[in-house]
Amino acid sequence: MLQIIRTMKLIILLLTLGFMQVYASTYGQQVTLNLKNVPLSQLFREIRKQTNYDFIYNDNLIRNKLRISLQVKNKDVKEVLCDVLKLHQLQFNIIDNSISIEAIDKEYTTIETNHQILTQQQSVIQGTVVNEKNKPIAGALIWLKTNDKVGTPTDHKGTFTLTIPTVEARLVIYSMGYEKMEISSKELSKNNIIRLIPKANNLEDIQVMGYGTTTKRLNAGNITTITAKEIEKNPVNNVLAAIQGKVPGLYIQQNSGHPGGSFDVRLRNAANLASGPVAPLFIIDGVRYPAGELPQLTSGGYTGYEFFQGGNGLNFINPNDIERIDVLKDIDATSIFGSSGAYGVILITTKKSKSGATAFNANIYSGLTVLGKTAPLLNTEQYLELRREAIANDGKEPGPLDLDVNGTWPQDRYTNWRKELLGSSAATHNINIAYSGGSENTNYRFGSTFTDIGNIQMNKGYDRKGSLSMNLNSNTPDKKLNFSFSGNYMAATNTMIPIDFSSLSSSLVPNSPPLFLPDGSINWDELIVSSNTHPIANIHKTINDHNTNLISNLILNYKPTDNLTFHSTIAFTERNNRKTSKQPSTVFHPATKEQAIERVATLDIINLRNFTISPYVQYRKTIAQKGSFSFQLGGEINNNLTKMLSTSGLGFSNDALLGNPYIATNLKTDNISREYRSIGTYAISKFIWDNKYIANINIRRDGSTKFGPGRRFGTFGSGALAWIFSEEKFIKNNFSWLNYGKLRVSSGSVGGDAVGDYGYLDNYRAYTGTGSYDGTVALLVDALSNPFLEWEKNFNTEFGLELGFLNNRITTDISYYFNRAGNQLLNTSVSAVTGFNNFQRNTDAVILNKGLEILFSSSNIESKNFSWSTRFNISLPNSKILKLPTQHNNVNYKIDESPNGVLVYNYLGVNPQTGLREYKNAKGEVKSSTTGFTQNDRTEFINLDPYYFGGIQNTFRYKRISLDFTFSFTKRMGQSMIAQEITTIGHFGTNGSVIWLDRWQKPGDVTDVPKLTSTPTEFYMYSFNISSGAYEELAFAKLQNLSLRYSLNPDLLKKLHLKQLAIYFQGQNLFTISKYGGLDPENLNSRTIGPTRIFTAGFNFTL
Amino acid sequence: MKTKNNIYILLFITTYLSSCNSYLDNVSLPIEKVPSQVTFSSESMIASAVTGAILESAESASLTSSTYYLTGLYTDVLKNTAPLASILPYYKNTIQPSNSQFWSKYYKTILNTNAAIEGINKSNFNLQNKSQWLGECYFIRAYNYFLLTNFYGDVPLALTTDYNINNSLSRASIDEVYEQIIADLILAKDLLPDNYKNGSAQNTQNRYRPNKATASALLSRVYLYNKDWEKADLEATSVIENSNYELEDLENVFTNGNKEIIFTFANYAPRRAPAFGQFNNNMPATLSSTQTTGSYLVYSALSDALSESFESGDLRKLSWVRQTIAAANLSRPETIYYFPNKYKSAVLDNGLEIPLRLAEQYLIRAEARAHLKHPNAKDDLNIIRRRAGLPNIDPINIFEAIAKERYIELFTEGAHRFFDLKRTQKINEVMKIAAISKETVWEDYMALFPIPLEDIYQNKNLIQNPGYTQ
């Protein structure tokens, strides 16, 4: 893979090299070149013509090197050579008027002849050139500012020796991809390390597109890239937590703070009318990856849903194994994935081998996880005060069942249940090691990771993962054939009992009896048991959730001729989940535990398999010197298979026998399978003229088995145009401060098949219990089928403006998108009279998703010892329904409003005279209950989409210390804390948040918290929860990540025999600025643990 | 060079494209499902689809939404003895459209009967026992519509599987619904066999599937509810005179194999006599001062009104009621609870829920004959009394006597008390008194349950019952 990327990178880079340094230098010998697809020798001839340099080289050295295309204007000859030759693993040396070409690996001594004899005036300068990570830069060039004929490249260790004719001189240091640097020889003699700073702009950073690479400059689509450098700063369990707030348009919400919890991922409000957000397509190393919620079986004692909120497939990829993440947003960028990419594509590339010196790298950190932000709860004194007031408000006396106030429970007993149940801190450990190396034609990387995360809840258990990865990359010597294989295997075990105690800990009465007796058994006699058990009894359950995850791919690339490429990726992922859960009799109240039937053991086995083959052939041609044309024809065959086997045993004679469901008195098994196949064929042509004008056209035909025969195929297409206007003469002449400017537009249609499998098929299914009734198998209608399901039709358009100022130290990307979704596949709710609650269909509704995204980065201060850079992004999404579906009557849909919202009653607040909540109906009548209100009285619309979201990241570096912190921010509507209380506070058995202290007490009190009552009048707070009062606007900012890193002095490293060593501290989710009733505004859910706070310290070294 | 390239490309396209269509056609179908056309192509599969409809009906009759339990709390049959949030709205008569739970299960059963009827009628397969399967479907459909209309009043009449039609139905009047129920039952009576058959159409002792007499028994009840006294008398008589049925000893009425059963739902895992758990759950005869009935996960006992209604010497109070004494503590004096004890065990084939049994047929006939001024009306009533060890009576107001007998005989079975109070227009009178001891307020509109909100939203033609959130 890497080799292909590198090959493509080379070609594309060479095409664009000229743009970079046009204004960079005015000294030295300059050349102006316009070469297309020529051998290196041709370049040397051209340079010779324009300068007085001669070239000395061995023909064998350049014979097999790729041809180059180059366009530069008035550029320093040394920079041109440095850039071009470095890509060919070559370096050069200037001696007088001769330039000698050498292989970069060769160790050689410089200045053999003329400068060997030192005169009094002469001095020898030695030094090492390194990058920001203290890694040596080979082939960097050092020369005298006053005389550019005196110079030398660095060797593969980054060191150089230069003899200068004077005692002191100004030196210039240059290497491709880094800022040119000047330093005085005197300064250098104090500290012989020269650290080059990477170019502030990222215009030439490589971006991975579908099946290929490009640079940001020549890309007509919209792609945002996050690299390992960013990801590594986050000590997180799931990579989604690391990229949150960093990609414009990508909204990520963490639903549970438990390790293994789920995430909502939504790109550009990719909401179709279906109830939930549609997640983008995740591709890991070329294969579709099931990154969303984990498939669940409901047969067991618990489904895991409460705790993990569904879980997430990316929990099985160690974030430290990821090299880069490319988020493909517009239709041009995603066109290659066609309809599968209709909701955006996220490409994840794992770490791959790199040719170069053999190296061993280890990254080790440990830390602590603690509970994040939670809403403060009432203590005993406050709780009892409210309870007594509530009973008095009702004109009653404490009754026999009011155990908390009638004296049964001590009035001075107080337990902080939250601290008790989920207040512990859990240790986190992470180890990554990698060994890589190889030669020019074959290289390899082996890696291994280990992660251990503890549980902050009182029911312990751990989440442990270990992985092995390997990558091998090989070329034939003529570089015509490239082969690459990579595999990543992870085994993960989670033994945390999937019960979230958030709800229990915040609702338990503060003076309620202890949950456990001194001997550790459950205090059944005193607890209020609501069904046949108590939530705390769940700690007697056990679970072992074991997952193995394999990602593998094989890439073959064959270039029979210079302009023809055959490429094929064969990729395979497999995840096997084996979950054993045991429910012993101790989970149940002793009154029922005699019944053996209560003992349950389940064994669930889930296998997911994805297989993708994606071949293509590409033909490139240069037209009339200035134009470059490519045509690509390819396809993708995809096959996803899900198999689930659930075995559940009920009725064991003893808890010790729960290991094997087979011996249960009642055994139930269920075998489920699903297969999804899709196929796509595409043709893409790209045309680039004069490196200014870019035009792409894509046509694609997709087939999917989500639809019935006859409706499986759809044809879609798109086009894109880009204009790099900063290359135009009139811009160059008049706006010299503008280094880079590009306008781009893309537009086209794409299908969508985001519905369940087999929705077209009329099916029966056996009853999921024992399956039989009086000895006869019972078959039930499975669902309402719809044989007319067909492709969704989305029409997406995007405009983009990209600018770079002040030598690209400031860059800005502005994108505006405009997506019309039609023929939407919708699992519509239907009346239960139909026998089911929902029905899948294509609706005639039209939804418009539009939005503005801004990405801004700036290198604020750049100096030798100190630098400061900032990256900022903001997304302003906006969705609305343009046409309501005629066949549908969803209570919450409103024309010109977001499909992701609710229509609610108009809440007026608490009446200062009566203390009751009041609502206004459509006629303007004010009532204290919504009883008798109709749908028409739901006059208020609450948009649940984020209004805006984004992040700001600052990076500071002072000498070897770097500090990096990221804030993410969001503004949206959310269900308020008070609306999340299970019932109104005041009746027996439920504690609540301190918001209730502000309750209405006497006529004249102005407050938003109603009068207390000991009887739950508004049952389940029904009226209030569907009124505008239940929602509040929340704007919040989170210190998402803080990373402090110190790299050790090279002198010290030498003594330690290390190439590199850095020590760091990292913190995740450190604090939140929000007014949201004390609740974490991230998951907006008082009944689920919010994102936890993580503190880690670690070190990273290379041998 | 050019030609070479073109050949490569051409080769690539042809191999790739040729496999497209067949690749998608070969997708495997879900292993756990059976396409409908396969279901309706063999006798045993069709029997299974019909069995599914019966099982679905058993699910809706009991399990979590236990009609006998929740309607008992809703009326004056049961009282709440320990706090449990989920039953409060029923006990306090405050159910909201958001927690109205019978509706969707009844319609799910009805969809299964409709799908089976359509599938059987369309099937080309030469069915041996077509009339049994169809008869069972019509019976189950009628039984579910009977429950629906008694809970909700006017209800949509879904008689097809077409969601488009069903999703926009208006509510049919109670009369129209009964017309359909009667038509279905007459059809069922015609189609069903005389003997009890199992899912393989073999004779069986188990009364888990309807037969001809079952259809008659439900018809007699339907005619009674519709004040068609002659027909009610006629249908009840046909069952009473059928030698398959006899009144049993009180102890055995709710166990399998007795001749009083006209139709019962089988217990099957995981549905195991839920009524036992709800009222008994091995609670001992005494509770200590620290225990509540909730300690044994029992949250309701017979209401004072019902437990005081038993005449002295009524054997039903001995056999079908169980006493528990709870010791006094700070929050209660010494309390005697009377728990329903009809369902005595959780063992399979025990503690059956029986929608139709012979005793009810006697009471139906007594009531029908009383309306017809038949001189023997009281005889049927006395048959039931004598079985309970009570003397014969000749009451002045025979209707009151029958109503009281039904209250005592049929408590915690089906929704008899709730439906009886409604059809005799006694509901408001009785419930206004009962509401005092339940510490709640009864309003006239509560006689009908609310239609779930989701349905009101999804179907514009559905209008909520008065008194509830629209």
PDB file of N, CA and C in Angstrom, chain A residues 400 530-532 566 589 633 635-636 638 666 671 673 675 677 680 712-713 758 762 764 773 777 779 781-782 831-832 839 841 889 933 938 1022, chain B residues 5 8 13 16 21 23 25 28 31-34 36 48 52 59 84 107 112 163 167 199 208 269 295-297 299 331 453 455 457 460 470:
ATOM      1  N   PRO A 400     -47.855   5.048  56.405  1.00  0.00           N
ATOM      2  CA  PRO A 400     -47.088   3.840  56.740  1.00  0.00           C
ATOM      3  C   PRO A 400     -46.030   3.497  55.687  1.00  0.00           C
ATOM      4  N   SER A 530     -38.582  -3.647  43.681  1.00  0.00           N
ATOM      5  CA  SER A 530     -39.653  -3.187  42.800  1.00  0.00           C
ATOM      6  C   SER A 530     -40.219  -4.278  41.915  1.00  0.00           C
ATOM      7  N   SER A 531     -39.385  -5.159  41.404  1.00  0.00           N
ATOM      8  CA  SER A 531     -40.020  -6.278  40.705  1.00  0.00           C
ATOM      9  C   SER A 531     -39.582  -7.519  41.464  1.00  0.00           C
ATOM     10  N   ASN A 532     -38.919  -8.448  40.878  1.00  0.00           N
ATOM     11  CA  ASN A 532     -38.462  -9.582  41.673  1.00  0.00           C
ATOM     12  C   ASN A 532     -37.003  -9.428  42.065  1.00  0.00           C
ATOM     13  N   PHE A 566      -2.720  -1.285 -13.141  1.00  0.00           N
ATOM     14  CA  PHE A 566      -3.757  -2.203 -12.672  1.00  0.00           C
ATOM     15  C   PHE A 566      -3.616  -2.313 -11.180  1.00  0.00           C
ATOM     16  N   HIS A 589     -34.574 -11.803  44.713  1.00  0.00           N
ATOM     17  CA  HIS A 589     -35.056 -11.751  46.077  1.00  0.00           C
ATOM     18  C   HIS A 589     -35.156 -13.188  46.612  1.00  0.00           C
ATOM     19  N   LEU A 633     -11.221   3.085 -14.413  1.00  0.00           N
ATOM     20  CA  LEU A 633     -12.393   2.243 -14.527  1.00  0.00           C
ATOM     21  C   LEU A 633     -12.253   1.170 -13.461  1.00  0.00           C
ATOM     22  N   GLY A 635     -14.312  -1.154  -9.961  1.00  0.00           N
ATOM     23  CA  GLY A 635     -15.515  -1.664  -9.339  1.00  0.00           C
ATOM     24  C   GLY A 635     -15.254  -2.108  -7.927  1.00  0.00           C
ATOM     25  N   GLU A 636     -16.344  -2.453  -7.281  1.00  0.00           N
ATOM     26  CA  GLU A 636     -16.197  -2.948  -5.924  1.00  0.00           C
ATOM     27  C   GLU A 636     -17.229  -4.036  -5.705  1.00  0.00           C
ATOM     28  N   ASN A 638     -18.742  -6.315  -2.706  1.00  0.00           N
ATOM     29  CA  ASN A 638     -18.730  -6.307  -1.255  1.00  0.00           C
ATOM     30  C   ASN A 638     -19.702  -7.343  -0.735  1.00  0.00           C
ATOM     31  N   ASN A 666     -34.466 -25.833  30.822  1.00  0.00           N
ATOM     32  CA  ASN A 666     -35.120 -25.267  29.664  1.00  0.00           C
ATOM     33  C   ASN A 666     -34.064 -24.587  28.796  1.00  0.00           C
ATOM     34  N   ASN A 671     -30.787 -19.151  16.010  1.00  0.00           N
ATOM     35  CA  ASN A 671     -29.743 -19.053  14.995  1.00  0.00           C
ATOM     36  C   ASN A 671     -30.182 -18.031  13.965  1.00  0.00           C
ATOM     37  N   SER A 673     -29.065 -15.359  10.698  1.00  0.00           N
ATOM     38  CA  SER A 673     -28.055 -14.973   9.716  1.00  0.00           C
ATOM     39  C   SER A 673     -28.585 -13.861   8.833  1.00  0.00           C
ATOM     40  N   GLU A 675     -27.227 -11.593   5.219  1.00  0.00           N
ATOM     41  CA  GLU A 675     -26.167 -11.331   4.259  1.00  0.00           C
ATOM     42  C   GLU A 675     -26.517 -10.093   3.450  1.00  0.00           C
ATOM     43  N   ARG A 677     -25.057  -7.957   0.121  1.00  0.00           N
ATOM     44  CA  ARG A 677     -24.092  -7.894  -0.966  1.00  0.00           C
ATOM     45  C   ARG A 677     -24.306  -6.609  -1.732  1.00  0.00           C
ATOM     46  N   GLY A 680     -20.553  -2.409  -7.295  1.00  0.00           N
ATOM     47  CA  GLY A 680     -20.527  -1.083  -7.911  1.00  0.00           C
ATOM     48  C   GLY A 680     -19.517  -1.059  -9.033  1.00  0.00           C
ATOM     49  N   ARG A 712     -32.770  -3.538  -7.912  1.00  0.00           N
ATOM     50  CA  ARG A 712     -31.490  -3.564  -7.213  1.00  0.00           C
ATOM     51  C   ARG A 712     -30.484  -2.554  -7.735  1.00  0.00           C
ATOM     52  N   PHE A 713     -30.603  -2.177  -9.006  1.00  0.00           N
ATOM     53  CA  PHE A 713     -29.557  -1.325  -9.576  1.00  0.00           C
ATOM     54  C   PHE A 713     -29.980   0.119  -9.739  1.00  0.00           C
ATOM     55  N   TYR A 758     -33.335  -7.467   3.681  1.00  0.00           N
ATOM     56  CA  TYR A 758     -34.528  -8.283   3.354  1.00  0.00           C
ATOM     57  C   TYR A 758     -35.850  -7.549   3.577  1.00  0.00           C
ATOM     58  N   ASP A 762     -41.366 -10.977   2.154  1.00  0.00           N
ATOM     59  CA  ASP A 762     -42.462 -11.363   3.031  1.00  0.00           C
ATOM     60  C   ASP A 762     -42.058 -12.626   3.798  1.00  0.00           C
ATOM     61  N   TYR A 764     -42.020 -15.313   7.439  1.00  0.00           N
ATOM     62  CA  TYR A 764     -42.512 -15.813   8.717  1.00  0.00           C
ATOM     63  C   TYR A 764     -41.307 -16.159   9.570  1.00  0.00           C
ATOM     64  N   TYR A 773     -46.202 -24.419  20.529  1.00  0.00           N
ATOM     65  CA  TYR A 773     -47.408 -24.267  21.316  1.00  0.00           C
ATOM     66  C   TYR A 773     -48.074 -25.630  21.314  1.00  0.00           C
ATOM     67  N   VAL A 777     -45.047 -26.244  16.182  1.00  0.00           N
ATOM     68  CA  VAL A 777     -44.217 -25.060  15.950  1.00  0.00           C
ATOM     69  C   VAL A 777     -45.115 -23.876  15.623  1.00  0.00           C
ATOM     70  N   LEU A 779     -45.402 -20.241  13.950  1.00  0.00           N
ATOM     71  CA  LEU A 779     -44.771 -19.280  13.040  1.00  0.00           C
ATOM     72  C   LEU A 779     -45.542 -17.972  13.096  1.00  0.00           C
ATOM     73  N   VAL A 781     -45.875 -13.822  11.625  1.00  0.00           N
ATOM     74  CA  VAL A 781     -45.521 -12.864  10.582  1.00  0.00           C
ATOM     75  C   VAL A 781     -44.358 -12.037  11.105  1.00  0.00           C
ATOM     76  N   ASP A 782     -43.302 -11.917  10.314  1.00  0.00           N
ATOM     77  CA  ASP A 782     -42.068 -11.311  10.802  1.00  0.00           C
ATOM     78  C   ASP A 782     -42.098  -9.787  10.784  1.00  0.00           C
ATOM     79  N   SER A 831     -49.663   2.891  12.383  1.00  0.00           N
ATOM     80  CA  SER A 831     -50.583   2.554  13.456  1.00  0.00           C
ATOM     81  C   SER A 831     -50.471   1.066  13.785  1.00  0.00           C
ATOM     82  N   ALA A 832     -50.571   0.724  15.054  1.00  0.00           N
ATOM     83  CA  ALA A 832     -50.487  -0.680  15.471  1.00  0.00           C
ATOM     84  C   ALA A 832     -51.624  -1.506  14.885  1.00  0.00           C
ATOM     85  N   PHE A 839     -43.046   0.478   9.134  1.00  0.00           N
ATOM     86  CA  PHE A 839     -43.092  -0.027   7.776  1.00  0.00           C
ATOM     87  C   PHE A 839     -42.034   0.717   6.974  1.00  0.00           C
ATOM     88  N   ARG A 841     -40.350   2.216   3.688  1.00  0.00           N
ATOM     89  CA  ARG A 841     -40.756   2.612   2.334  1.00  0.00           C
ATOM     90  C   ARG A 841     -39.903   3.773   1.837  1.00  0.00           C
ATOM     91  N   ASN A 889     -47.517  10.709   8.828  1.00  0.00           N
ATOM     92  CA  ASN A 889     -48.051  11.726   9.713  1.00  0.00           C
ATOM     93  C   ASN A 889     -47.244  11.722  10.999  1.00  0.00           C
ATOM     94  N   PHE A 933     -55.470  18.214  25.436  1.00  0.00           N
ATOM     95  CA  PHE A 933     -54.763  18.881  24.338  1.00  0.00           C
ATOM     96  C   PHE A 933     -54.717  17.924  23.141  1.00  0.00           C
ATOM     97  N   ARG A 938     -49.642  21.287  19.909  1.00  0.00           N
ATOM     98  CA  ARG A 938     -48.177  21.236  19.962  1.00  0.00           C
ATOM     99  C   ARG A 938     -47.668  22.338  19.058  1.00  0.00           C
ATOM    100  N   TYR A1022     -45.509  13.373  32.411  1.00  0.00           N
ATOM    101  CA  TYR A1022     -45.919  13.271  31.021  1.00  0.00           C
ATOM    102  C   TYR A1022     -46.082  14.624  30.318  1.00  0.00           C
TER     103      TYR A1022
ATOM    104  N   ASN B   5      -2.645  -1.422 -24.364  1.00  0.00           N
ATOM    105  CA  ASN B   5      -3.448  -0.835 -23.290  1.00  0.00           C
ATOM    106  C   ASN B   5      -4.921  -1.167 -23.453  1.00  0.00           C
ATOM    107  N   TYR B   8      -5.833  -4.673 -22.523  1.00  0.00           N
ATOM    108  CA  TYR B   8      -5.857  -4.826 -21.067  1.00  0.00           C
ATOM    109  C   TYR B   8      -7.191  -4.338 -20.503  1.00  0.00           C
ATOM    110  N   ILE B  13     -12.763  -5.124 -18.153  1.00  0.00           N
ATOM    111  CA  ILE B  13     -14.186  -4.794 -18.089  1.00  0.00           C
ATOM    112  C   ILE B  13     -15.045  -6.038 -18.255  1.00  0.00           C
ATOM    113  N   TYR B  16     -15.067  -8.360 -15.301  1.00  0.00           N
ATOM    114  CA  TYR B  16     -15.674  -7.766 -14.125  1.00  0.00           C
ATOM    115  C   TYR B  16     -17.204  -7.701 -14.239  1.00  0.00           C
ATOM    116  N   ASN B  21     -24.878  -9.340 -12.053  1.00  0.00           N
ATOM    117  CA  ASN B  21     -26.251  -9.638 -11.662  1.00  0.00           C
ATOM    118  C   ASN B  21     -26.388 -10.911 -10.849  1.00  0.00           C
ATOM    119  N   TYR B  23     -24.304 -12.274  -9.075  1.00  0.00           N
ATOM    120  CA  TYR B  23     -23.699 -12.125  -7.761  1.00  0.00           C
ATOM    121  C   TYR B  23     -24.750 -11.667  -6.736  1.00  0.00           C
ATOM    122  N   ASP B  25     -28.042 -11.905  -7.089  1.00  0.00           N
ATOM    123  CA  ASP B  25     -29.156 -12.855  -6.983  1.00  0.00           C
ATOM    124  C   ASP B  25     -28.842 -14.008  -6.050  1.00  0.00           C
ATOM    125  N   SER B  28     -27.830 -14.972   0.241  1.00  0.00           N
ATOM    126  CA  SER B  28     -28.552 -15.973   1.029  1.00  0.00           C
ATOM    127  C   SER B  28     -29.667 -15.323   1.824  1.00  0.00           C
ATOM    128  N   ILE B  31     -31.485 -17.288   7.759  1.00  0.00           N
ATOM    129  CA  ILE B  31     -31.628 -18.694   8.125  1.00  0.00           C
ATOM    130  C   ILE B  31     -32.816 -18.919   9.054  1.00  0.00           C
ATOM    131  N   GLU B  32     -33.153 -17.881   9.838  1.00  0.00           N
ATOM    132  CA  GLU B  32     -34.169 -18.050  10.876  1.00  0.00           C
ATOM    133  C   GLU B  32     -35.561 -17.704  10.372  1.00  0.00           C
ATOM    134  N   LYS B  33     -35.669 -17.337   9.098  1.00  0.00           N
ATOM    135  CA  LYS B  33     -36.965 -16.906   8.594  1.00  0.00           C
ATOM    136  C   LYS B  33     -37.416 -17.806   7.450  1.00  0.00           C
ATOM    137  N   VAL B  34     -38.709 -17.759   7.225  1.00  0.00           N
ATOM    138  CA  VAL B  34     -39.275 -18.569   6.153  1.00  0.00           C
ATOM    139  C   VAL B  34     -40.080 -17.647   5.247  1.00  0.00           C
ATOM    140  N   SER B  36     -42.924 -16.234   2.983  1.00  0.00           N
ATOM    141  CA  SER B  36     -44.347 -16.562   3.079  1.00  0.00           C
ATOM    142  C   SER B  36     -44.775 -17.613   2.075  1.00  0.00           C
ATOM    143  N   SER B  48     -48.598 -24.386  11.434  1.00  0.00           N
ATOM    144  CA  SER B  48     -47.720 -23.583  12.276  1.00  0.00           C
ATOM    145  C   SER B  48     -48.080 -22.105  12.229  1.00  0.00           C
ATOM    146  N   GLY B  52     -49.274 -19.943  15.283  1.00  0.00           N
ATOM    147  CA  GLY B  52     -48.675 -18.656  15.632  1.00  0.00           C
ATOM    148  C   GLY B  52     -49.722 -17.645  16.049  1.00  0.00           C
ATOM    149  N   GLU B  59     -50.297 -14.765  24.162  1.00  0.00           N
ATOM    150  CA  GLU B  59     -49.381 -13.736  24.658  1.00  0.00           C
ATOM    151  C   GLU B  59     -50.157 -12.510  25.092  1.00  0.00           C
ATOM    152  N   LEU B  84     -45.759  -0.221  43.608  1.00  0.00           N
ATOM    153  CA  LEU B  84     -45.137  -0.657  42.350  1.00  0.00           C
ATOM    154  C   LEU B  84     -45.620   0.312  41.271  1.00  0.00           C
ATOM    155  N   TYR B 107     -54.041  -6.278  17.925  1.00  0.00           N
ATOM    156  CA  TYR B 107     -53.959  -6.092  16.478  1.00  0.00           C
ATOM    157  C   TYR B 107     -52.853  -6.940  15.856  1.00  0.00           C
ATOM    158  N   ASN B 112     -51.905 -11.644  12.274  1.00  0.00           N
ATOM    159  CA  ASN B 112     -51.512 -13.043  12.036  1.00  0.00           C
ATOM    160  C   ASN B 112     -52.681 -13.899  11.559  1.00  0.00           C
ATOM    161  N   TYR B 163     -51.189  -2.988   4.727  1.00  0.00           N
ATOM    162  CA  TYR B 163     -50.929  -1.946   5.723  1.00  0.00           C
ATOM    163  C   TYR B 163     -51.530  -0.615   5.291  1.00  0.00           C
ATOM    164  N   ASN B 167     -53.732   1.177   7.881  1.00  0.00           N
ATOM    165  CA  ASN B 167     -53.142   2.354   8.513  1.00  0.00           C
ATOM    166  C   ASN B 167     -54.016   3.587   8.372  1.00  0.00           C
ATOM    167  N   GLY B 199     -52.296 -29.448  16.698  1.00  0.00           N
ATOM    168  CA  GLY B 199     -51.748 -28.783  15.516  1.00  0.00           C
ATOM    169  C   GLY B 199     -51.475 -29.728  14.364  1.00  0.00           C
ATOM    170  N   TYR B 208     -56.476 -26.839  24.003  1.00  0.00           N
ATOM    171  CA  TYR B 208     -55.640 -25.677  23.706  1.00  0.00           C
ATOM    172  C   TYR B 208     -55.974 -25.033  22.359  1.00  0.00           C
ATOM    173  N   ALA B 269     -43.136 -22.557  27.801  1.00  0.00           N
ATOM    174  CA  ALA B 269     -42.006 -21.719  28.199  1.00  0.00           C
ATOM    175  C   ALA B 269     -41.854 -20.608  27.159  1.00  0.00           C
ATOM    176  N   SER B 295     -42.323  -7.868  49.611  1.00  0.00           N
ATOM    177  CA  SER B 295     -41.138  -8.706  49.856  1.00  0.00           C
ATOM    178  C   SER B 295     -41.235  -9.998  49.067  1.00  0.00           C
ATOM    179  N   TYR B 296     -42.470 -10.406  48.778  1.00  0.00           N
ATOM    180  CA  TYR B 296     -42.679 -11.613  47.975  1.00  0.00           C
ATOM    181  C   TYR B 296     -43.124 -11.276  46.560  1.00  0.00           C
ATOM    182  N   LEU B 297     -42.926 -10.003  46.214  1.00  0.00           N
ATOM    183  CA  LEU B 297     -43.214  -9.555  44.856  1.00  0.00           C
ATOM    184  C   LEU B 297     -44.680  -9.700  44.509  1.00  0.00           C
ATOM    185  N   TYR B 299     -48.208  -7.677  44.768  1.00  0.00           N
ATOM    186  CA  TYR B 299     -48.580  -6.279  44.955  1.00  0.00           C
ATOM    187  C   TYR B 299     -50.083  -6.056  45.035  1.00  0.00           C
ATOM    188  N   SER B 331     -45.938   1.091  60.746  1.00  0.00           N
ATOM    189  CA  SER B 331     -46.733   1.702  59.681  1.00  0.00           C
ATOM    190  C   SER B 331     -48.038   0.967  59.397  1.00  0.00           C
ATOM    191  N   LEU B 453     -51.175   6.906  21.851  1.00  0.00           N
ATOM    192  CA  LEU B 453     -50.927   8.146  21.113  1.00  0.00           C
ATOM    193  C   LEU B 453     -50.323   7.901  19.741  1.00  0.00           C
ATOM    194  N   ASP B 455     -50.749   5.680  17.635  1.00  0.00           N
ATOM    195  CA  ASP B 455     -51.744   5.330  16.623  1.00  0.00           C
ATOM    196  C   ASP B 455     -52.534   6.548  16.178  1.00  0.00           C
ATOM    197  N   TYR B 457     -51.364   9.502  16.122  1.00  0.00           N
ATOM    198  CA  TYR B 457     -50.482  10.300  15.271  1.00  0.00           C
ATOM    199  C   TYR B 457     -50.360   9.700  13.878  1.00  0.00           C
ATOM    200  N   LYS B 460     -54.612   9.638  10.798  1.00  0.00           N
ATOM    201  CA  LYS B 460     -55.425  10.836  11.010  1.00  0.00           C
ATOM    202  C   LYS B 460     -56.886  10.504  11.267  1.00  0.00           C
ATOM    203  N   GLN B 470     -55.489  14.046  23.296  1.00  0.00           N
ATOM    204  CA  GLN B 470     -55.732  13.719  21.883  1.00  0.00           C
ATOM    205  C   GLN B 470     -54.433  13.430  21.168  1.00  0.00           C
TER     206      GLN B 470
END
